[in-house]
JSON list of C-alpha atoms and ligand atoms in Angstrom, two decimals:
[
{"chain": "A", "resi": 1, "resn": "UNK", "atom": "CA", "xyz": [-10.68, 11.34, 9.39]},
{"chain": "A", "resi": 2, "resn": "UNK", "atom": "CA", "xyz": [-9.22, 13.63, 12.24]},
{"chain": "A", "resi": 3, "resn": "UNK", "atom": "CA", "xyz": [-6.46, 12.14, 13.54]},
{"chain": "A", "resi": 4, "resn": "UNK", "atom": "CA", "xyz": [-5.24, 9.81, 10.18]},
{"chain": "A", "resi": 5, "resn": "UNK", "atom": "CA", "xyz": [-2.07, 7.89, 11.05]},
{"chain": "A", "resi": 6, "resn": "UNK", "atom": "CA", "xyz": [-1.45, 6.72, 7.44]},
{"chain": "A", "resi": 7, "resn": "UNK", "atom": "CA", "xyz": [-1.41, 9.04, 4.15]},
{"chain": "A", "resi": 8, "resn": "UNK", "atom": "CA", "xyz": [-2.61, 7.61, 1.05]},
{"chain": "A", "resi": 9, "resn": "UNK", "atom": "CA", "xyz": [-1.42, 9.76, -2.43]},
{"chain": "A", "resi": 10, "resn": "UNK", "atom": "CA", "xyz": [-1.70, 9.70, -5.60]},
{"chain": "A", "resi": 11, "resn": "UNK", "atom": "CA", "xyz": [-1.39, 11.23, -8.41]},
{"chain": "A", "resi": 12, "resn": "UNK", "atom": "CA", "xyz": [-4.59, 11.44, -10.12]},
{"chain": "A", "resi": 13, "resn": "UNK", "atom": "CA", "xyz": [-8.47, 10.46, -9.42]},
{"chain": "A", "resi": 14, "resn": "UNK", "atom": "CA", "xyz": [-7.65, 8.14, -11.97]},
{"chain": "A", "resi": 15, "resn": "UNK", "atom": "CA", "xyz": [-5.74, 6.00, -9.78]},
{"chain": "A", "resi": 16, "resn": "UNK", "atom": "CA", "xyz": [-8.11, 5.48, -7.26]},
{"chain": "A", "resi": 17, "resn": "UNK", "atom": "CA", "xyz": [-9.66, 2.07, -8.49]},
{"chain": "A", "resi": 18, "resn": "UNK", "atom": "CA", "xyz": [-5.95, 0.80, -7.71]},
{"chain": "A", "resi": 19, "resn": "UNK", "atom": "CA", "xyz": [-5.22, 2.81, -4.60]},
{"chain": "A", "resi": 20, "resn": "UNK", "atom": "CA", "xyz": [-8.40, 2.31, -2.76]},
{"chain": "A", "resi": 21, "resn": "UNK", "atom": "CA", "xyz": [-8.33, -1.21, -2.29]},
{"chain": "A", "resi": 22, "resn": "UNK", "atom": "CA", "xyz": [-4.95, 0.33, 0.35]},
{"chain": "A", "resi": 23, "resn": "UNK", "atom": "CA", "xyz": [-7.27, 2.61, 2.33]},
{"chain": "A", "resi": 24, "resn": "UNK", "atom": "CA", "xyz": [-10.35, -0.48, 2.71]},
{"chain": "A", "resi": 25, "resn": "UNK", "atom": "CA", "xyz": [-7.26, -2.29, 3.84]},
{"chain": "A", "resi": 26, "resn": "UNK", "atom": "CA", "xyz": [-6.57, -0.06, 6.31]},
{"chain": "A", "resi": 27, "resn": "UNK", "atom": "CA", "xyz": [-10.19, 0.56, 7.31]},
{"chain": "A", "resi": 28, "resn": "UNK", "atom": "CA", "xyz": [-10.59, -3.18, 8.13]},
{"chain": "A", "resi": 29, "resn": "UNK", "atom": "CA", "xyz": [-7.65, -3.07, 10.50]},
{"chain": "A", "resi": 30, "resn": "UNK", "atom": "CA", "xyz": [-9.68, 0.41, 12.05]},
{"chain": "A", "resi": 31, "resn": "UNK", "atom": "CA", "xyz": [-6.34, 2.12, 11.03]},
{"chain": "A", "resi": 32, "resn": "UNK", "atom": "CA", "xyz": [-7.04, 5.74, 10.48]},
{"chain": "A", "resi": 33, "resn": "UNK", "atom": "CA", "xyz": [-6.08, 7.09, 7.46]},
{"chain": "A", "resi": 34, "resn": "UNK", "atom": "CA", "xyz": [-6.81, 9.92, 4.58]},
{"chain": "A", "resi": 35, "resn": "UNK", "atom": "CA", "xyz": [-6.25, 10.03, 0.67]},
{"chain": "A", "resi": 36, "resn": "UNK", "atom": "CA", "xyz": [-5.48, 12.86, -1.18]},
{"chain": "A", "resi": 37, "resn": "UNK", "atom": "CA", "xyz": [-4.44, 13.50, -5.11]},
{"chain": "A", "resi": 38, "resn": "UNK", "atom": "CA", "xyz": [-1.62, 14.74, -5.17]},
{"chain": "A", "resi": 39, "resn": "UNK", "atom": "CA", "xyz": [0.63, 14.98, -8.80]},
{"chain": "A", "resi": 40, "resn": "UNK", "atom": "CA", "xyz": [4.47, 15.61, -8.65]},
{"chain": "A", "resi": 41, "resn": "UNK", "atom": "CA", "xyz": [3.88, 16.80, -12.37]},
{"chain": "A", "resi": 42, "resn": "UNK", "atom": "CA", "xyz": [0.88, 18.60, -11.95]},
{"chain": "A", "resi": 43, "resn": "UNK", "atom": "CA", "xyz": [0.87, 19.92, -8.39]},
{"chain": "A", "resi": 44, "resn": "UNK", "atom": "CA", "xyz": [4.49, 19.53, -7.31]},
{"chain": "A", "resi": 45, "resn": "UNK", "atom": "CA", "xyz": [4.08, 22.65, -4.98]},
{"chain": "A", "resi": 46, "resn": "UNK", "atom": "CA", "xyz": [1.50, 21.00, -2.46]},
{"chain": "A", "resi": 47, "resn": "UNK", "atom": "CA", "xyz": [3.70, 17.79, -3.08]},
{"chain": "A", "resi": 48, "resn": "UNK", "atom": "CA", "xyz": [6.46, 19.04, -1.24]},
{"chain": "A", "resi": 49, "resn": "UNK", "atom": "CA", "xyz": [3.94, 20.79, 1.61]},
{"chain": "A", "resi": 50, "resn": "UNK", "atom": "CA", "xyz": [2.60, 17.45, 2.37]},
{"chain": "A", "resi": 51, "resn": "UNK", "atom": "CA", "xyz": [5.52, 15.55, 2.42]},
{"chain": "A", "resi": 52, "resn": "UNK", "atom": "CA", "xyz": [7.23, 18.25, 4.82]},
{"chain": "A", "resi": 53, "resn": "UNK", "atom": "CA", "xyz": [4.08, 18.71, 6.87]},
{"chain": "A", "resi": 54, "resn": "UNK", "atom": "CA", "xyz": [3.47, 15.23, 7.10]},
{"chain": "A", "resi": 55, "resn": "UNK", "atom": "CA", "xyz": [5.10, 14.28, 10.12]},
{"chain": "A", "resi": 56, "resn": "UNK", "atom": "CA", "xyz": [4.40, 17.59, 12.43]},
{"chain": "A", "resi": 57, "resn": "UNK", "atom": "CA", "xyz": [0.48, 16.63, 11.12]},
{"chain": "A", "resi": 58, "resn": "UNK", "atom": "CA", "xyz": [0.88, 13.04, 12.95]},
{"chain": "A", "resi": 59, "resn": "UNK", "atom": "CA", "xyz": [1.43, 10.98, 9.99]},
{"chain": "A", "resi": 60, "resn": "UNK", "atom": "CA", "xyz": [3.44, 7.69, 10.36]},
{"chain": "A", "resi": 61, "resn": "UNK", "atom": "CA", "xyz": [3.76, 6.23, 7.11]},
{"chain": "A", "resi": 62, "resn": "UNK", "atom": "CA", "xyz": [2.71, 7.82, 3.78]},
{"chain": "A", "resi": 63, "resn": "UNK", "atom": "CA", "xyz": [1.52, 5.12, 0.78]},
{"chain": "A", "resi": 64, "resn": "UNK", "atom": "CA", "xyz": [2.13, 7.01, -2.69]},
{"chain": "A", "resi": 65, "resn": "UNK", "atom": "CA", "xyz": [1.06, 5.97, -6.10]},
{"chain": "A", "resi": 66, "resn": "UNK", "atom": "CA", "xyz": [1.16, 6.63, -9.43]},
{"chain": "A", "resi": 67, "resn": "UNK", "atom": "CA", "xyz": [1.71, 5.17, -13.07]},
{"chain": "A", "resi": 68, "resn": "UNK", "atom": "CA", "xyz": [3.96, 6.25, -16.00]},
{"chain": "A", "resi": 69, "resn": "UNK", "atom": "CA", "xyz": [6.98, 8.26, -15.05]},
{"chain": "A", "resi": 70, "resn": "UNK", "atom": "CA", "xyz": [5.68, 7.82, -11.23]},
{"chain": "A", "resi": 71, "resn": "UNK", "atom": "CA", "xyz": [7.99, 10.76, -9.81]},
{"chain": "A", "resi": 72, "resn": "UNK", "atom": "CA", "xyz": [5.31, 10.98, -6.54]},
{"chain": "A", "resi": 73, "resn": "UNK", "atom": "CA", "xyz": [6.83, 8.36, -4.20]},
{"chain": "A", "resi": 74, "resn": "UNK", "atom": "CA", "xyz": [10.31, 8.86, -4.68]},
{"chain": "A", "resi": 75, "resn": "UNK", "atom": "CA", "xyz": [10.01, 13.19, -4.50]},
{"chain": "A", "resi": 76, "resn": "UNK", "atom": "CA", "xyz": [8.11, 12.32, -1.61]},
{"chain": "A", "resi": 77, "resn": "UNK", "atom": "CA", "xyz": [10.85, 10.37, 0.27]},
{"chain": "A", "resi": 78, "resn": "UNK", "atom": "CA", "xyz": [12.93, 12.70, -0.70]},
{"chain": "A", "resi": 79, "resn": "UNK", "atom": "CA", "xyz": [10.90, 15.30, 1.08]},
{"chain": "A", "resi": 80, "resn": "UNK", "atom": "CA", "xyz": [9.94, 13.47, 4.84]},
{"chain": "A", "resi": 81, "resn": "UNK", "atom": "CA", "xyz": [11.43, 10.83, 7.24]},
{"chain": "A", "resi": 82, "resn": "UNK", "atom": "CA", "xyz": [8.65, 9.50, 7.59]},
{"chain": "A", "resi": 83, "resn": "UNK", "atom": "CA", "xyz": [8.68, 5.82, 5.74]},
{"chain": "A", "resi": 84, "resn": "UNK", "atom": "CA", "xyz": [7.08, 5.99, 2.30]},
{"chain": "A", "resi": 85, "resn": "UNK", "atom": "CA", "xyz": [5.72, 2.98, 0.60]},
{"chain": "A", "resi": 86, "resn": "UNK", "atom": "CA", "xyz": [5.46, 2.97, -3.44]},
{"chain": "A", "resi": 87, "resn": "UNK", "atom": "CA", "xyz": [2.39, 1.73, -5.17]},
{"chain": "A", "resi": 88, "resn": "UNK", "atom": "CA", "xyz": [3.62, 1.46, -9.07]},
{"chain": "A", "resi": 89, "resn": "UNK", "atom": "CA", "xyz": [0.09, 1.64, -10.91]},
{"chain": "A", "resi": 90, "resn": "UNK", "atom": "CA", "xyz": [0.45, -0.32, -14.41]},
{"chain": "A", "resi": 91, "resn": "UNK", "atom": "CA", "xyz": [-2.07, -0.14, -16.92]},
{"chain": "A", "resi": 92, "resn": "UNK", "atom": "CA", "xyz": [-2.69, -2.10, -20.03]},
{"chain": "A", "resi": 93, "resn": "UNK", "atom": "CA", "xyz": [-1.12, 0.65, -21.93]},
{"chain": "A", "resi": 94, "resn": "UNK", "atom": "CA", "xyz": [1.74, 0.87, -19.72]},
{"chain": "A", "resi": 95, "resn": "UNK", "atom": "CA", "xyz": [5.04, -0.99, -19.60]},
{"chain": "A", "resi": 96, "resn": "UNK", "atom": "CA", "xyz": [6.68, -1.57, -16.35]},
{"chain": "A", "resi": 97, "resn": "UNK", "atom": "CA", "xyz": [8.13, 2.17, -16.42]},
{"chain": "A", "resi": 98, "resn": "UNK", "atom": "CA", "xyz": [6.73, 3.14, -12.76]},
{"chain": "A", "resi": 99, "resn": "UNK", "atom": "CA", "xyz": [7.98, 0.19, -10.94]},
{"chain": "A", "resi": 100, "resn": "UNK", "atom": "CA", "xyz": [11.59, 0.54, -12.64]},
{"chain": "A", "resi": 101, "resn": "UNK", "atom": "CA", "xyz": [11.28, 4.30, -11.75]},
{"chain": "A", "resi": 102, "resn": "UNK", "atom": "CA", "xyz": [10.59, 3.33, -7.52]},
{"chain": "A", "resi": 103, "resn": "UNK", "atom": "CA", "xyz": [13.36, 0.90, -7.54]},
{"chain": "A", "resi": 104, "resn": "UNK", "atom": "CA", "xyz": [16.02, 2.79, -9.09]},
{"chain": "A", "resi": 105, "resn": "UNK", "atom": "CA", "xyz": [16.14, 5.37, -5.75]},
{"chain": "A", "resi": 106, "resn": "UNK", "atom": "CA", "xyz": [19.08, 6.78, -5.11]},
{"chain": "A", "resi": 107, "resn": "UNK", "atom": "CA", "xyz": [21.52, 5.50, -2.45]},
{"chain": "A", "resi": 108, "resn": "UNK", "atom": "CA", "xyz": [20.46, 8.15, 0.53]},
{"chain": "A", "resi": 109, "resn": "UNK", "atom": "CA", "xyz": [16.80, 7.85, 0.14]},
{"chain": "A", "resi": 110, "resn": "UNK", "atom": "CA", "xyz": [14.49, 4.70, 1.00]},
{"chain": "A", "resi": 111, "resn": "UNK", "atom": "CA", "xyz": [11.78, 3.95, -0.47]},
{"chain": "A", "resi": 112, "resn": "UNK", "atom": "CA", "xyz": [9.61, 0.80, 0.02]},
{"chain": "A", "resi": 113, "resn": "UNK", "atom": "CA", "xyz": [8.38, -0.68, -3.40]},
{"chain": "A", "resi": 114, "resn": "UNK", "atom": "CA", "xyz": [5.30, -3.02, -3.75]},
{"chain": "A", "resi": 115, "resn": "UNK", "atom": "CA", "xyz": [4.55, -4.89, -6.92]},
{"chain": "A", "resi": 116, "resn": "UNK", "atom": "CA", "xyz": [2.64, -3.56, -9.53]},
{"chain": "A", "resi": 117, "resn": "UNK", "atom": "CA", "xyz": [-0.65, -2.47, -8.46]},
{"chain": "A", "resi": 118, "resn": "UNK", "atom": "CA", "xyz": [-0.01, -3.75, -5.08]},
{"chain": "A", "resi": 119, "resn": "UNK", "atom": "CA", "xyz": [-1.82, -1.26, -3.14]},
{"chain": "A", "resi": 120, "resn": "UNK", "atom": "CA", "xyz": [-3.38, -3.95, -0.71]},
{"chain": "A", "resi": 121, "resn": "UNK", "atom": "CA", "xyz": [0.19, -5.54, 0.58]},
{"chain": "A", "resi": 122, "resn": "UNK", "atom": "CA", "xyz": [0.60, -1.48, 0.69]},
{"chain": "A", "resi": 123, "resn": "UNK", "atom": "CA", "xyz": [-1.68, -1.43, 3.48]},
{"chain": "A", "resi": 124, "resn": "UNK", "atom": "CA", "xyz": [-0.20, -4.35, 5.17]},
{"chain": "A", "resi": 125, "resn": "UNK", "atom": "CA", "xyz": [3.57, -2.84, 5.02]},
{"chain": "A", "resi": 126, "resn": "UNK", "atom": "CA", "xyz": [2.08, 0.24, 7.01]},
{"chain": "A", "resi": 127, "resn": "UNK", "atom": "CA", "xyz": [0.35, -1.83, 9.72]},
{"chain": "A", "resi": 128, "resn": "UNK", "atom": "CA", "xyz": [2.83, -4.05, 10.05]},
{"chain": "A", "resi": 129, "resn": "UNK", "atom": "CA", "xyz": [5.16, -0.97, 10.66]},
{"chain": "A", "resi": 130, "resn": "UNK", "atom": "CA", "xyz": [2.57, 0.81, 13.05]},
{"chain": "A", "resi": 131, "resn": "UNK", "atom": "CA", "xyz": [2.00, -2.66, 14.94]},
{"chain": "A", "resi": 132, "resn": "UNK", "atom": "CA", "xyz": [5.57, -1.86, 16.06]},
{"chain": "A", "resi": 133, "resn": "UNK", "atom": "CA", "xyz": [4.62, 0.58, 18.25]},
{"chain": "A", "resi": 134, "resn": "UNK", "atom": "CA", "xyz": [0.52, 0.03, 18.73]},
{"chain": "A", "resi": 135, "resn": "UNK", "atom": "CA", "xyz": [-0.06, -3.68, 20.22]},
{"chain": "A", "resi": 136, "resn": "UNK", "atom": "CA", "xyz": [-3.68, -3.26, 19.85]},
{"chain": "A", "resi": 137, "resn": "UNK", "atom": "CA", "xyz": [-2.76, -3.12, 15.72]},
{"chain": "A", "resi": 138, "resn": "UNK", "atom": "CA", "xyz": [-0.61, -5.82, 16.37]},
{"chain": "A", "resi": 139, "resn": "UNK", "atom": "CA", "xyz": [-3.26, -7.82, 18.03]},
{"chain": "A", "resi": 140, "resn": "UNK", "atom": "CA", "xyz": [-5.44, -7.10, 14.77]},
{"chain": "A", "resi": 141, "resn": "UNK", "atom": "CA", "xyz": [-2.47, -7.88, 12.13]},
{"chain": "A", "resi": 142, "resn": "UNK", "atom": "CA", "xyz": [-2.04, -11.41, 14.41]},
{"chain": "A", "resi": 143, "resn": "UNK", "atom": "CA", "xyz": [-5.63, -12.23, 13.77]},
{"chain": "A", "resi": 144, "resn": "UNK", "atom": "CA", "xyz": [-5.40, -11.35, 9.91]},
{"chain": "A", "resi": 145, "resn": "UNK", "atom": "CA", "xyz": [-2.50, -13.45, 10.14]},
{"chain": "A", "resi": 146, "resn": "UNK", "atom": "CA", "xyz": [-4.11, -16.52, 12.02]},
{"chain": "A", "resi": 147, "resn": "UNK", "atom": "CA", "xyz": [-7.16, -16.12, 9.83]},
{"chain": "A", "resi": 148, "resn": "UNK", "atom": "CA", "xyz": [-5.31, -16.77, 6.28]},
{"chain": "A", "resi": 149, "resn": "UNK", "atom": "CA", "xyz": [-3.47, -19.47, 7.44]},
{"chain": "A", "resi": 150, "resn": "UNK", "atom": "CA", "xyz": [-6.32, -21.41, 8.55]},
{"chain": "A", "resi": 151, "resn": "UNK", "atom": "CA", "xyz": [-8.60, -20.56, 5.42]},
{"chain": "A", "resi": 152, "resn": "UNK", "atom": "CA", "xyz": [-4.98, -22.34, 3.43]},
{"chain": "A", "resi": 153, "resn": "UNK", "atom": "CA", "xyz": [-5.49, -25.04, 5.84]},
{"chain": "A", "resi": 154, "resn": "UNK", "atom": "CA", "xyz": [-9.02, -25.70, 5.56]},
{"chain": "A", "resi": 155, "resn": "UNK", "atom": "CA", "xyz": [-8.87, -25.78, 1.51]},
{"chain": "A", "resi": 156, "resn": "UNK", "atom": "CA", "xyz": [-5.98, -28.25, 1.67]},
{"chain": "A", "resi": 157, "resn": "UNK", "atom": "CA", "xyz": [-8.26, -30.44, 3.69]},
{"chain": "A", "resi": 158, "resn": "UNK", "atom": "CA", "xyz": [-11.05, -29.59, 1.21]},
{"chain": "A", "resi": 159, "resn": "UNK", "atom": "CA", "xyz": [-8.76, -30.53, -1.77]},
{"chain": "A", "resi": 160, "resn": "UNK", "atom": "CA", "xyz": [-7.35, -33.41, -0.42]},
{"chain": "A", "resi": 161, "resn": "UNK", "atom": "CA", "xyz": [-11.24, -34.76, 0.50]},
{"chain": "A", "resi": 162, "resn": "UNK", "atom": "CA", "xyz": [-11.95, -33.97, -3.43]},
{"chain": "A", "resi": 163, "resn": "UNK", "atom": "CA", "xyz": [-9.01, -35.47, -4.73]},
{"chain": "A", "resi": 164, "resn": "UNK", "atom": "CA", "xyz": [-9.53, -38.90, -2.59]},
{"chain": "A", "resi": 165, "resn": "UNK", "atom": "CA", "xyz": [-13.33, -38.98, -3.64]},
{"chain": "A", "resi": 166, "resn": "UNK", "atom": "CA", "xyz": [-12.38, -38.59, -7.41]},
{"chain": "A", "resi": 167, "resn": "UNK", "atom": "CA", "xyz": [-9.60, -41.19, -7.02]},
{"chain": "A", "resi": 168, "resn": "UNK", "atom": "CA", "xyz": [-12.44, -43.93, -5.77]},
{"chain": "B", "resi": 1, "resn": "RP5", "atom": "C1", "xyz": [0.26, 9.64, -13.50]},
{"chain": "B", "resi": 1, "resn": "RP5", "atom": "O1", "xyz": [-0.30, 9.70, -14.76]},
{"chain": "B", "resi": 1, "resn": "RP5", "atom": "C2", "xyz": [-0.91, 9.50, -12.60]},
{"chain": "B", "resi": 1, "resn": "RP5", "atom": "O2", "xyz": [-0.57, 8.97, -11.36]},
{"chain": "B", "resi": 1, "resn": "RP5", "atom": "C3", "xyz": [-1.77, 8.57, -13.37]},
{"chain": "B", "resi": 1, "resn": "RP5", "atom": "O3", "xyz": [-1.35, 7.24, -13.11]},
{"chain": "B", "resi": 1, "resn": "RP5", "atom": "C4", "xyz": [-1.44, 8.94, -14.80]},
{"chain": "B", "resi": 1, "resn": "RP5", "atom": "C5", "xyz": [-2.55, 9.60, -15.59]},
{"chain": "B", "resi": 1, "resn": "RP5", "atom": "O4", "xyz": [-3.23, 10.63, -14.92]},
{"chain": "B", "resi": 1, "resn": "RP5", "atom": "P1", "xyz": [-4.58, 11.22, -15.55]},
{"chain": "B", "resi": 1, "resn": "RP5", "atom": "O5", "xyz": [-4.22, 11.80, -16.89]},
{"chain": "B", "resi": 1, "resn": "RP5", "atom": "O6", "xyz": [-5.53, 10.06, -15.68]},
{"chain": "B", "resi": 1, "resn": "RP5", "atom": "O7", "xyz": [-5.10, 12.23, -14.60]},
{"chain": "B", "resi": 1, "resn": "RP5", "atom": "O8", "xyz": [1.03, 10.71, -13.18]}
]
């Protein structure tokens, strides 16, 4: 996209089943965004470039993630003001050594931690931050917003219809 107000990272191709489900989040809400792969390991060179580039490129929020010793979000951080929102990716084979990397930041340097996998809420936490500044987002996050409570509502109803006709 040209003018992408959210950057999605991460470290390999081979987190992209986990990470996309953030950009279709963002895509529903018509929030511009781009992803790139992007390795603090592998590539921590161009790491740094984006993450100092980010802001003067129009970026708002950046949404990094990666599994294992997950050094991306936190190097990244470290590296822009702009807000940066950890996505720990956990595996089968993994323990729960990304997530315990994202939350142990030092004092100095923010960095906003989802739950495991949580790529999706990842997407939220950005528009909710953009809707700060965008009422037209924050017309759209009202909506999403509106929309889940009532589909809560209307299966409450459901369930309570159910449970009365099995009672009789
Ligand atoms: C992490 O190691 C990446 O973010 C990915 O979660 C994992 C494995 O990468 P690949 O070997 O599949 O490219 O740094």
């Amino acid at each position: 996209m040209s003018n992408p107000l959210v950057g999605i990272i991460m470290g390999s191709d081979s987190d992209l089943d986990i990470m996309g489900s953030a950009a279709k989040t963002l895509e529903e809400f018509g929030v511009e965004n781009e992803v790139r792969i992007i390795s603090a390991h592998r590539t921590p060179a161009e790491m740094a470039e984006y993450a100092q580039q980010a802001a003067s490129r129009g970026l708002k929020v950046i949404i990094a993630g990666a599994g294992g010793s997950a050094h991306l979000p936190g190097m990244t951080a470290s590296d822009t003001d702009l807000p940066v929102i950890a996505v720990p990716v956990k595996r089968d084979h993994h323990g729960h050594e990304a997530i315990y990397s994202s939350i142990k930041m030092p004092p100095g340097i923010p960095l906003a931690v989802m739950p495991e996998n949580g790529a999706k809420n990842a997407a939220l936490l950005a528009i909710r931050i953009l809707a700060l500044g965008n009422p037209a987002i924050a017309e759209k996050y009202a909506a999403f917003v509106e929309k889940q409570r009532s589909e809560v509502i209307n299966k409450d109803t459901q369930a309570q219809a159910d449970w009365e006709s099995l009672l009789k």
